[in-house]
Every structure is written in C-alpha cells, then in structure tokens.
Tab-separated table of C-alpha atoms in Angstrom:
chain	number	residue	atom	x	y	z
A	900	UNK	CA	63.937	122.840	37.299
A	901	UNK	CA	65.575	119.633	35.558
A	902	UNK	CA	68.487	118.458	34.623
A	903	UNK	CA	69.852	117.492	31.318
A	904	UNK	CA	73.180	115.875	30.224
A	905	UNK	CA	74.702	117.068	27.115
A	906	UNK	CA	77.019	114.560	26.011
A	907	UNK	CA	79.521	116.756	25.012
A	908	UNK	CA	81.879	119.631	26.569
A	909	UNK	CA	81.752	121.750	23.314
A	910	UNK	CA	80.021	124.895	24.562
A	911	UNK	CA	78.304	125.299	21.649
A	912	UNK	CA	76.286	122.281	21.806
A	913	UNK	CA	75.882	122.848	25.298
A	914	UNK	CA	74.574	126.517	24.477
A	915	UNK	CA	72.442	125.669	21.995
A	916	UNK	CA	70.728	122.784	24.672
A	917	UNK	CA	70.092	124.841	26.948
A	918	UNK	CA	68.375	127.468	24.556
A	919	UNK	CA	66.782	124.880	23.023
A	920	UNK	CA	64.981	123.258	26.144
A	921	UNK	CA	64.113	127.359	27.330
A	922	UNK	CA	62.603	128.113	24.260
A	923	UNK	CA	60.511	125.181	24.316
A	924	UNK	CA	59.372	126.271	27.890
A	925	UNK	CA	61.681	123.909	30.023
A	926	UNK	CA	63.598	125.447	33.107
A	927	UNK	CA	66.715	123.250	32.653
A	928	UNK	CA	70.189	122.632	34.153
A	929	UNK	CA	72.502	121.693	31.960
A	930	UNK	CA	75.256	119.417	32.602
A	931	UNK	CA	78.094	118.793	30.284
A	932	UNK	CA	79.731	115.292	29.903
A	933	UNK	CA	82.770	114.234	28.318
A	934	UNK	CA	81.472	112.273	25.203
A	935	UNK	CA	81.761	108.548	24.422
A	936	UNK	CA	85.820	107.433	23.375
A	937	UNK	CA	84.210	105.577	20.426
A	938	UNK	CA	82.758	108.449	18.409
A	939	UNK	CA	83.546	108.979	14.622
A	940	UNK	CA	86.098	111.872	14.375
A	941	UNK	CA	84.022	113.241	11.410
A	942	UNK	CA	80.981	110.784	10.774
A	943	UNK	CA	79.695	110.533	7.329
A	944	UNK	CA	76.310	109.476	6.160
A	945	UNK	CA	72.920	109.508	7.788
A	946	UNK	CA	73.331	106.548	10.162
A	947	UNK	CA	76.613	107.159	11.480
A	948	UNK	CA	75.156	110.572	12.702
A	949	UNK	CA	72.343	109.508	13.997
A	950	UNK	CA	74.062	106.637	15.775
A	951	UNK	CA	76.767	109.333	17.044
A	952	UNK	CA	73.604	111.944	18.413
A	953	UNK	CA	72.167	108.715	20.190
A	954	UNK	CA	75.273	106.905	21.784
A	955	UNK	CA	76.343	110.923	22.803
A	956	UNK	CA	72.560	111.431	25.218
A	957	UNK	CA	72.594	107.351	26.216
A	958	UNK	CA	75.903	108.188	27.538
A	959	UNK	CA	75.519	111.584	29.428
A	960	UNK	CA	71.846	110.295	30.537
A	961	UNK	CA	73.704	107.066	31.895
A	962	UNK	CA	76.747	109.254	33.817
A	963	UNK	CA	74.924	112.046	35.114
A	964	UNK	CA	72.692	110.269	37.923
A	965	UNK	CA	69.817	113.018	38.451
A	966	UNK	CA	69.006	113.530	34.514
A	967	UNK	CA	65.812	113.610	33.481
A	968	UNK	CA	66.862	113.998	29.634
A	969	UNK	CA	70.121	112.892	28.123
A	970	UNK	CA	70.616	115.451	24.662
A	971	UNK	CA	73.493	114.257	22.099
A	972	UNK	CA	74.458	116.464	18.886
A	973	UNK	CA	76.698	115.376	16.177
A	974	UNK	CA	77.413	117.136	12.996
A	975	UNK	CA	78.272	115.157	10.080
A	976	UNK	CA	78.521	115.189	6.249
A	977	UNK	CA	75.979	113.363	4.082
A	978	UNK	CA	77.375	112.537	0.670
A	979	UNK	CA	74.822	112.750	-1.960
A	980	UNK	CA	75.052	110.191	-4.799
A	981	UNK	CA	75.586	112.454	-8.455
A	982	UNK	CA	76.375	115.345	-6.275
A	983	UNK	CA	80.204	116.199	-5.669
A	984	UNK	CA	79.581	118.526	-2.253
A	985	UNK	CA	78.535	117.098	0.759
A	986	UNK	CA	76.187	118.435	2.989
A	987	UNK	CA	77.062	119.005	6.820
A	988	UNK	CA	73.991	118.763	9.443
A	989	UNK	CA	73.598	118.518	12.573
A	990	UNK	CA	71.500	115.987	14.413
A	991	UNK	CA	70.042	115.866	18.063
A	992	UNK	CA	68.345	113.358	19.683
A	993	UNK	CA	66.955	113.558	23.049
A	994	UNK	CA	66.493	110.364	25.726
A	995	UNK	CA	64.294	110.194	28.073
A	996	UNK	CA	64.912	107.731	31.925
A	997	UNK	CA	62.372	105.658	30.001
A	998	UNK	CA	64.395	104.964	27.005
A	999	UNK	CA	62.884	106.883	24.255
A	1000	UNK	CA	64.586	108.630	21.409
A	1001	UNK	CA	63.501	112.029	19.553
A	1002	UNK	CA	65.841	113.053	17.000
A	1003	UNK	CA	65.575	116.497	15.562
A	1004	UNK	CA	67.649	117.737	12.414
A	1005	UNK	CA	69.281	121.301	11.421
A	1006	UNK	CA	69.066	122.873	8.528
A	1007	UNK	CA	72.183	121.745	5.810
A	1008	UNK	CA	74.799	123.290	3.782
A	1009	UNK	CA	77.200	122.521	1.249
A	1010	UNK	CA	80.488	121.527	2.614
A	1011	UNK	CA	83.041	123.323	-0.128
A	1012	UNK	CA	84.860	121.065	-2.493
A	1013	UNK	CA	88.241	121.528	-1.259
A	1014	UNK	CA	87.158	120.529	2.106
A	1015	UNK	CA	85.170	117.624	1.391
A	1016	UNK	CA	88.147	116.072	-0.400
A	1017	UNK	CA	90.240	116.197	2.781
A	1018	UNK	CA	87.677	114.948	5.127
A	1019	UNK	CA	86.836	111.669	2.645
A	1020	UNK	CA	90.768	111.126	2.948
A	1021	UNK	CA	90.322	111.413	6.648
A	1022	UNK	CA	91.058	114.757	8.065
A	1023	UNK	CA	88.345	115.779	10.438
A	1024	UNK	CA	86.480	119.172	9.261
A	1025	UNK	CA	87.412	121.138	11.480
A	1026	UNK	CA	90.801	120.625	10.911
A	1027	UNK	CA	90.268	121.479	7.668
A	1028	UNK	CA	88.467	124.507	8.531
A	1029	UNK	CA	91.146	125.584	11.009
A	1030	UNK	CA	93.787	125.414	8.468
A	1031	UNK	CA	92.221	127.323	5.614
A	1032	UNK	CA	90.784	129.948	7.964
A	1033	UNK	CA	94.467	130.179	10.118
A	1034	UNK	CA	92.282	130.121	13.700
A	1035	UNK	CA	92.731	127.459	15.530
A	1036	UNK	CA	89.445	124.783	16.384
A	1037	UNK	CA	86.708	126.978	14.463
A	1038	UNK	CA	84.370	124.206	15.628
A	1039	UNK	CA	84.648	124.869	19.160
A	1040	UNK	CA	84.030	128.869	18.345
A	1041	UNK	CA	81.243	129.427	15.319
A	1042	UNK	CA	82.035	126.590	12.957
A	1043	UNK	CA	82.436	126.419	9.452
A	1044	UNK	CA	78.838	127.856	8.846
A	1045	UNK	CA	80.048	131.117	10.700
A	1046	UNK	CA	82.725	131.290	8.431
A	1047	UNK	CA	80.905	130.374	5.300
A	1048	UNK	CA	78.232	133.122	6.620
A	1049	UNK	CA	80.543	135.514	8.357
A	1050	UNK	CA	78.846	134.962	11.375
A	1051	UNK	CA	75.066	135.471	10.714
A	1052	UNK	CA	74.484	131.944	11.287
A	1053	UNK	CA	76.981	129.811	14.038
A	1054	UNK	CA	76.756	126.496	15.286
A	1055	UNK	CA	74.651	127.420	18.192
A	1056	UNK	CA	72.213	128.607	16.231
A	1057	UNK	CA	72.374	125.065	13.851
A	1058	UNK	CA	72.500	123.381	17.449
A	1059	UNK	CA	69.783	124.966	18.936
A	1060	UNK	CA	67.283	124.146	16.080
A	1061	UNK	CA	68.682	120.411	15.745
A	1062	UNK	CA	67.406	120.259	19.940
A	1063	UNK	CA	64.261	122.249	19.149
A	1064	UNK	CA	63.253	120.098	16.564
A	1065	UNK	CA	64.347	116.654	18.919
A	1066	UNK	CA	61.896	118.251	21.806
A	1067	UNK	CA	58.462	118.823	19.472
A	1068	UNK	CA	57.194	115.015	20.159
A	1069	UNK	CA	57.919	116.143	23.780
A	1070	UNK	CA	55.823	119.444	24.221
A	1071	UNK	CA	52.665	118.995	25.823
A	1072	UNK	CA	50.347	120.070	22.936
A	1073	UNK	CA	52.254	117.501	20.559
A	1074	UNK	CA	51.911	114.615	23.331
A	1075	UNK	CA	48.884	113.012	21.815
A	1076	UNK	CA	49.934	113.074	18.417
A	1077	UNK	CA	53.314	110.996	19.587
A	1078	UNK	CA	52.181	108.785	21.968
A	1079	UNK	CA	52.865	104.755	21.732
C-alpha cells in the first residue's frame, strides 16, 4: 500500500484521488493536507491553475513525511478571447519523491454569464454558486457542475478524471513511452 498527500481537505478532491489512484491499479492511502495560504481564491487562466495543482502536491508531498506521491487539484476558469463564458476545469498534477510533475486535465464547461461576471469582479465561484442556488459551499458538496447537471456529473467525478489523466505517464505499460 502507499501513501499519497492530497493537498487539500475538500473531500471531494480527496475522493476523487483516491478513486483515481484505485482505478489505475494503485492500493493507496490517502492523506489530506491543509493546502498552501498562498493559493488564488478563484484562479483564472491556464497558468495560474496549473501553478495552483502543482504548489497544492509540492506542498502535501513536502508535509506528509511517508508520501510516495503528492496529488494537487485546482479548478479554475479559462477565459477565452471572443468568447463571453468562461470555461471551469479542473487540473491535477501528481509529484513524485523524485520531483516529477504529471498534470492531467478534466473535461470543461461553460461557467454561466451571470456568474462569470461576479467572479472577474472578484467573488470566488462558489460563492457565487452558493448564493444563486441558496445552499451553502456547493463546492465542498457536488459543485456547480452538479447543479448545472442536477447531479449526473459532480466534482468527484471531474476530480477523479483530472487524477486519472495526471497518473497515465505513470502506469507501467505507458512507462516507456514517458521516460527521460
């Protein structure tokens, strides 16, 4: 069995880890960190997610002594010039005790208008989402794709295939094809 660090205590990013890492044939322990104080509330653009995923699993790989993987996961919004929605994914990458980075991506959808015009003013999504929805932290429960989807998709699923996706370099049959 090995561990793994999830640099985050949102349970579902830690979910989706851990279902990511079984269905990829791992028998993994997950431990949950508290993230990084520096994060983006709601990061916006390509590189500011992919900067959030990888300071996220530096940091739990780095405070959990026994890892053998560090994962971070960060959703964000990438703004797409001529287009007036954004688009919300989620990225993972995954760290190694060596050093290297896999990231992996989730699928995207269209952030509504209404919301997207808060959040470039600011407000964090899921504040947003909270508001318009009246429950409290949707992104802690199923997200604003649950809502948006009434439930078929959540962001476990969206979390599990951003890890999935981080792992492929690391499956044994793929280890060739990745290698230095």
């Amino acid at each position: 069995m090995i561990t793994v660090a999830v640099g985050s205590k949102n349970p579902n990013k830690v979910r989706g880890t851990e279902l990511a890492f079984r269905l990829a044939g791992f028998r993994v322990r997950v431990i949950s960190t508290e993230p990084p104080n520096d994060l983006s509330p709601e990061p916006i653009g390509l590189s500011e997610i992919i900067n959030g995923a990888i300071k996220r699993a530096r940091y739990a790989i780095n405070v959990v002594s026994n890892a053998e993987f560090g994962v971070g996961i960060e959703a964000g919004i990438i703004k797409i010039e001529g287009f007036n929605e954004g688009v919300d994914v989620t990225i993972a990458t995954v760290i190694d005790k060596d050093g290297k980075v896999t990231l992996g991506m989730s699928p995207g959808f269209m952030v509504p208008r209404r919301f997207m015009k808060e959040v470039l003013q600011g407000v964090e999504l899921n504040e947003v989402v909270s508001r318009y929805y009246g429950e409290p932290n949707v992104g802690r429960k199923y997200g604003l794709i649950g809502a948006l989807t009434r439930r078929f998709i959540d962001r476990v699923v969206l979390n599990t295939e951003a890890v999935y996706m981080a792992l492929i370099p690391r499956m044994p049959w793929n280890a060739e094809l990745f290698k230095d």
